[in-house]
Short mmCIF file of C-alpha atoms in Angstrom, two decimals:
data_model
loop_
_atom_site.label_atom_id
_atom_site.label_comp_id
_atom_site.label_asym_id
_atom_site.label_seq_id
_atom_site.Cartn_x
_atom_site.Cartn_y
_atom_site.Cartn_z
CA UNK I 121 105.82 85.10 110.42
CA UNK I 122 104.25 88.10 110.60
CA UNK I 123 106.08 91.32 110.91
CA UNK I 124 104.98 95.04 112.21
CA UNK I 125 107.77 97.40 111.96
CA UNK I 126 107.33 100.70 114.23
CA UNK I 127 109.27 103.95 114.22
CA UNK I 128 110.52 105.34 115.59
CA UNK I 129 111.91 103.35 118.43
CA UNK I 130 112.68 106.94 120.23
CA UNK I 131 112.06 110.50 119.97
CA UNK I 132 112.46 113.49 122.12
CA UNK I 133 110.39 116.48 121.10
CA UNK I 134 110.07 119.98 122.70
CA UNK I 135 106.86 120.23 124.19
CA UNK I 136 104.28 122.20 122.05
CA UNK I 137 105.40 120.10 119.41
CA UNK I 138 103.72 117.05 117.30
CA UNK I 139 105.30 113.64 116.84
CA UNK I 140 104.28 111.37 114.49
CA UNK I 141 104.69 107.27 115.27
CA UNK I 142 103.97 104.85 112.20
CA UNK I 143 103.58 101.21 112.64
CA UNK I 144 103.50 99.00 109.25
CA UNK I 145 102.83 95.98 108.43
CA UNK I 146 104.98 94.21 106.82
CA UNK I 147 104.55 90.82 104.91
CA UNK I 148 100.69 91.18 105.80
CA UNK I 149 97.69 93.34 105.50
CA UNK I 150 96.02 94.87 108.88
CA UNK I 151 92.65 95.80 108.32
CA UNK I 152 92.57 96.37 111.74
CA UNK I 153 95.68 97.58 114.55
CA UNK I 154 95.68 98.89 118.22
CA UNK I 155 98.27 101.67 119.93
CA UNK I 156 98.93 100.87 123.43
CA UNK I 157 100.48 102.91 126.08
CA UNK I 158 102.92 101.81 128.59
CA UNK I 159 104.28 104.28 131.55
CA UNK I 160 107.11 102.92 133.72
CA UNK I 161 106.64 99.92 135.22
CA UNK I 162 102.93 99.26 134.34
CA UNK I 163 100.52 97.47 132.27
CA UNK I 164 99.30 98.37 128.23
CA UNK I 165 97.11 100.51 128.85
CA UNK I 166 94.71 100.20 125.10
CA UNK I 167 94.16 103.67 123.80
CA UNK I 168 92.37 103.16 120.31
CA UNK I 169 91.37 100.85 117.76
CA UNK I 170 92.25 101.76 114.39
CA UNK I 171 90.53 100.84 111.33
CA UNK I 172 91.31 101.10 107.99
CA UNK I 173 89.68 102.96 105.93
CA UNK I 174 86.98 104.68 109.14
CA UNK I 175 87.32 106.49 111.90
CA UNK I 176 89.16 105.10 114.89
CA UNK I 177 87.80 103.75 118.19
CA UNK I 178 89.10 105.56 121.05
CA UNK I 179 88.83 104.38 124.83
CA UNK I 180 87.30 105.80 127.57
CA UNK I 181 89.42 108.82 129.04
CA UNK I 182 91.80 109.27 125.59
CA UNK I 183 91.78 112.12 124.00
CA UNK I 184 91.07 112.03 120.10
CA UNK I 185 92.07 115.23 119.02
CA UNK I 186 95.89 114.91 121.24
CA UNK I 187 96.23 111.20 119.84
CA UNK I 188 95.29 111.38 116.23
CA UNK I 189 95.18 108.24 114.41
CA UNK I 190 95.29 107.58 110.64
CA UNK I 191 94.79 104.11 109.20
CA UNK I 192 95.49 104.96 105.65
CA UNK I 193 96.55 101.59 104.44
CA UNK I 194 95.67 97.52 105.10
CA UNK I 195 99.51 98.27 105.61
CA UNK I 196 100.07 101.21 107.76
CA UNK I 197 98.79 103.25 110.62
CA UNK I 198 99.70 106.22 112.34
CA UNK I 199 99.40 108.11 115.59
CA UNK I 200 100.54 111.53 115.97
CA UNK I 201 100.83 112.93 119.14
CA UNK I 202 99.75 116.71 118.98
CA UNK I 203 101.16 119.52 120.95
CA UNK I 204 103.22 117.18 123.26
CA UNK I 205 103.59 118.02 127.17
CA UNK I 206 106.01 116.06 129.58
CA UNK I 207 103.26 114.06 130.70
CA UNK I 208 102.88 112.90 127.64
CA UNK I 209 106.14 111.07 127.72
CA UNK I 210 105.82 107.00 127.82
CA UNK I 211 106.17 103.87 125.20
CA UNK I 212 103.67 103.72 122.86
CA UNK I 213 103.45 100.21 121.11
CA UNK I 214 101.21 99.36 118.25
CA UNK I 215 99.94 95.77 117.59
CA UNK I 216 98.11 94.00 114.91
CA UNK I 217 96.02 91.03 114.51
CA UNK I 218 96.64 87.65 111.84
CA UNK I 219 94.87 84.90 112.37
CA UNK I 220 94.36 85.17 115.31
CA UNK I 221 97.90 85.80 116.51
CA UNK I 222 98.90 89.78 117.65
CA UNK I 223 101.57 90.90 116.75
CA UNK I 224 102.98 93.86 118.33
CA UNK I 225 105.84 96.38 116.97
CA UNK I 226 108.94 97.40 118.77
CA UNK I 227 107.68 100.35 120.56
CA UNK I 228 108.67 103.83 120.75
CA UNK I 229 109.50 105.36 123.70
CA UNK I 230 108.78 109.42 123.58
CA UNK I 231 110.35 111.94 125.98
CA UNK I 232 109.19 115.55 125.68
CA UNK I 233 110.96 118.31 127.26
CA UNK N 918 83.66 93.11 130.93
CA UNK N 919 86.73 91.09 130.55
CA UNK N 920 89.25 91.07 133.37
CA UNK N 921 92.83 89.85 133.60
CA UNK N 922 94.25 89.31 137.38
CA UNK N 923 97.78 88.79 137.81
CA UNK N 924 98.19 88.93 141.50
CA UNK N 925 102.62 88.66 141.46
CA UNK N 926 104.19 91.83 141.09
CA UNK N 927 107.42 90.28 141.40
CA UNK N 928 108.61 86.90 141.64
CA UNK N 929 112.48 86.44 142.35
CA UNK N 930 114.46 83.28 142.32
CA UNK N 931 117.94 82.03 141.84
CA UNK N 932 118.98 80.01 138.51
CA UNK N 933 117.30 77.12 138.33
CA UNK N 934 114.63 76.96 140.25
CA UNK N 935 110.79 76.69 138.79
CA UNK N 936 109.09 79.53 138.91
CA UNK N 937 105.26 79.68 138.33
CA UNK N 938 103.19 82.41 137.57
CA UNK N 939 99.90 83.10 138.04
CA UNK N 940 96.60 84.50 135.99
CA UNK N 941 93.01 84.46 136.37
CA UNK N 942 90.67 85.90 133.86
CA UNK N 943 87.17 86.70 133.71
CA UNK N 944 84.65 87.23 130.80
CA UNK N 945 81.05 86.52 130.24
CA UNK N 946 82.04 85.36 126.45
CA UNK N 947 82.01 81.40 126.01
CA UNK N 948 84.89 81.97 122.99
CA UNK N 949 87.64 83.80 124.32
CA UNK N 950 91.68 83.30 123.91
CA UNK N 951 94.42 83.93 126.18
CA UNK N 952 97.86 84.75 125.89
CA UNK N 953 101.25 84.61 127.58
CA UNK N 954 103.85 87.58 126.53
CA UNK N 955 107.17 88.09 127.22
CA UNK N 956 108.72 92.33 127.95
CA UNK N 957 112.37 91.61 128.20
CA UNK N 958 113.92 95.47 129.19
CA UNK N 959 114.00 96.51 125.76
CA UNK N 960 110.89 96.56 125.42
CA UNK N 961 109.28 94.64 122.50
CA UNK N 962 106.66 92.26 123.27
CA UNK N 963 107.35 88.40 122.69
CA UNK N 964 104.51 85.90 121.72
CA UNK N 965 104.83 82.89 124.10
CA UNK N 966 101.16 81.26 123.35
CA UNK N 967 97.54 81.09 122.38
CA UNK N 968 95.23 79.16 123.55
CA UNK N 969 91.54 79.07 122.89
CA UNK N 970 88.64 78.29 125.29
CA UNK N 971 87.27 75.28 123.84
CA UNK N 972 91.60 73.64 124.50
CA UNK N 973 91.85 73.34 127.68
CA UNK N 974 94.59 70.68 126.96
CA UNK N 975 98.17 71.98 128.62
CA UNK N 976 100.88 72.67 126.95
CA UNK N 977 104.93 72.22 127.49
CA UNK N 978 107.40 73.92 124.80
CA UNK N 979 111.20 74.04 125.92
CA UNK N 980 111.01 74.42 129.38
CA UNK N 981 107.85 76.55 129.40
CA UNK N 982 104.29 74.85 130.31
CA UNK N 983 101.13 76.42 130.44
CA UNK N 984 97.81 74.88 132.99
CA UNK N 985 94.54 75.83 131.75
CA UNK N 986 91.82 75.28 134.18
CA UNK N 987 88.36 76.59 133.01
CA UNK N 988 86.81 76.01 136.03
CA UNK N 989 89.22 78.06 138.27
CA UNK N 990 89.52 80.63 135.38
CA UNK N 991 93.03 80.32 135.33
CA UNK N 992 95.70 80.19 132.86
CA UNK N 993 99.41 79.63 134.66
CA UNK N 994 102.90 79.65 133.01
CA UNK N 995 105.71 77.92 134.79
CA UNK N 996 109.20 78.48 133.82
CA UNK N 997 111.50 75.07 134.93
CA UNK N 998 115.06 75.50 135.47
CA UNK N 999 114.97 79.33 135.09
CA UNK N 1000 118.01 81.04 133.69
CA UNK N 1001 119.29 84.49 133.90
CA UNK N 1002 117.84 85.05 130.42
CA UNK N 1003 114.30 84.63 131.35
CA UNK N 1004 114.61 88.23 133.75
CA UNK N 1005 111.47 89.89 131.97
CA UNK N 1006 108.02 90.89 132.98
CA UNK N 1007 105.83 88.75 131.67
CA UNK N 1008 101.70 89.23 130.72
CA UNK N 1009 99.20 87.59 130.60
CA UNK N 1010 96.30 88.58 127.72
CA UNK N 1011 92.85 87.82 127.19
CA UNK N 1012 90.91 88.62 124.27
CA UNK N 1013 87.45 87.36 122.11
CA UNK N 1014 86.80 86.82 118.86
CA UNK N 1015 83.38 88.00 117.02
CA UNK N 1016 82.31 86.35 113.70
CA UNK N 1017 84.00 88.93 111.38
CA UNK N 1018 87.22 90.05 113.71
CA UNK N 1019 89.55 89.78 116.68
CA UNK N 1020 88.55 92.26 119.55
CA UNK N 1021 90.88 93.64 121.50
CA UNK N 1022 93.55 92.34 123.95
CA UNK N 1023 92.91 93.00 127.34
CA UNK N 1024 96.31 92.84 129.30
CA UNK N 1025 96.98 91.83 133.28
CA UNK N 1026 99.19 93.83 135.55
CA UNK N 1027 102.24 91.71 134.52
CA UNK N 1028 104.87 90.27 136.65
CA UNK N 1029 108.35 91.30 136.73
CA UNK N 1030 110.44 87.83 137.02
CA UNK N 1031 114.13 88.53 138.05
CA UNK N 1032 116.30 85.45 137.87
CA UNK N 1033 119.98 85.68 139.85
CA UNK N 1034 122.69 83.68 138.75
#
């Protein structure tokens, strides 16, 4: 079936920092994939849309330019979280879409200090 | 605008008994699919079903079943004989589907099941 691998699963960064999260597809190509955010205890929360190839589509009340997203690849996407602050710190889950069917990657949960 | 409800925050029961969760959606789209996932505590979501608008046939895998009611715009999961196993939160999805692609998935609350042995 069809596989997204994410990484990584965790990081803690110091804040000021960047961290960059990659989700791939694996035995498919994603023209299209979605980053979610999840704090404790809560729902996904959709922050963008990311297409490959263009720009990506970012929901109301995200910042583009904190949460940049690359979608180089039918294979691989990225989001890069820039100059991290504690509040930044949650799971961040990417997902893509076969036939129909989304699949989501592992997750990776990011702590800044 | 699309709309998941999932009223349970938590649901708690002892090993097994049913336990039946609920979800009602809204959306002005006549093609629209809904979803069932599965967060155990690590954290990776688990596909439990799809199922279209136009199927409003239910469905029973294992001891899962799913009721799909279009004209109470709900889609409920029931877990018989729950086991210790099944402790997750569980959500409930809803997306639609233009010509060319797959919109996005708009997610419910979720509902944290906790099953004691």
């Amino acid at each position: 079936g069809a596989v997204v691998s994410q990484h990584p699963s965790r990081v803690i960064c110091k804040s000021g920092t960047s961290v960059k999260i990659e989700c791939r597809s694996l035995d498919f190509q994603a023209t299209t994939m979605f980053w979610y955010r999840q704090f404790p205890k809560k729902s996904l929360m959709l922050m963008a849309t990311s297409n490959e190839g263009s720009k990506a589509t970012y929901e109301q009340g995200v910042e583009k330019d904190k949460f940049l997203i690359n979608h180089a690849s039918l294979t691989l996407s990225t989001l890069t979280v820039t100059s991290a602050h504690p509040e930044d710190s949650s799971f961040y889950i990417c997902s893509a879409n076969r036939d129909g069917g989304y699949t989501f990657g592992s997750g990776t949960r990011l702590t800044v200090v | 605008a699309q709309k998941v409800t999932q009223a349970q925050t938590e649901i708690s029961v002892v090993e097994k008994e049913d336990v039946t969760l609920d979800c009602v959606y809204e959306t002005r789209d006549t093609t629209y699919y809904l979803f069932w996932y599965k967060q155990p505590p690590s954290g990776e979501l688990v596909f439990l079903i799809r199922r279209n608008s136009f199927d409003e046939q239910n469905e029973i895998s294992g001891r899962y079943s799913w009721n799909f009611q279009k004209s109470t715009s709900s889609f409920n999961f029931t877990i018989t004989a729950s086991q210790v196993v099944d402790s997750a939160v569980y959500f409930c999805a809803l997306s639609q589907k233009t010509t060319d692609s797959w919109g996005k998935l708009q997610f419910g609350a979720g509902t944290q099941v906790v099953v004691t042995p």
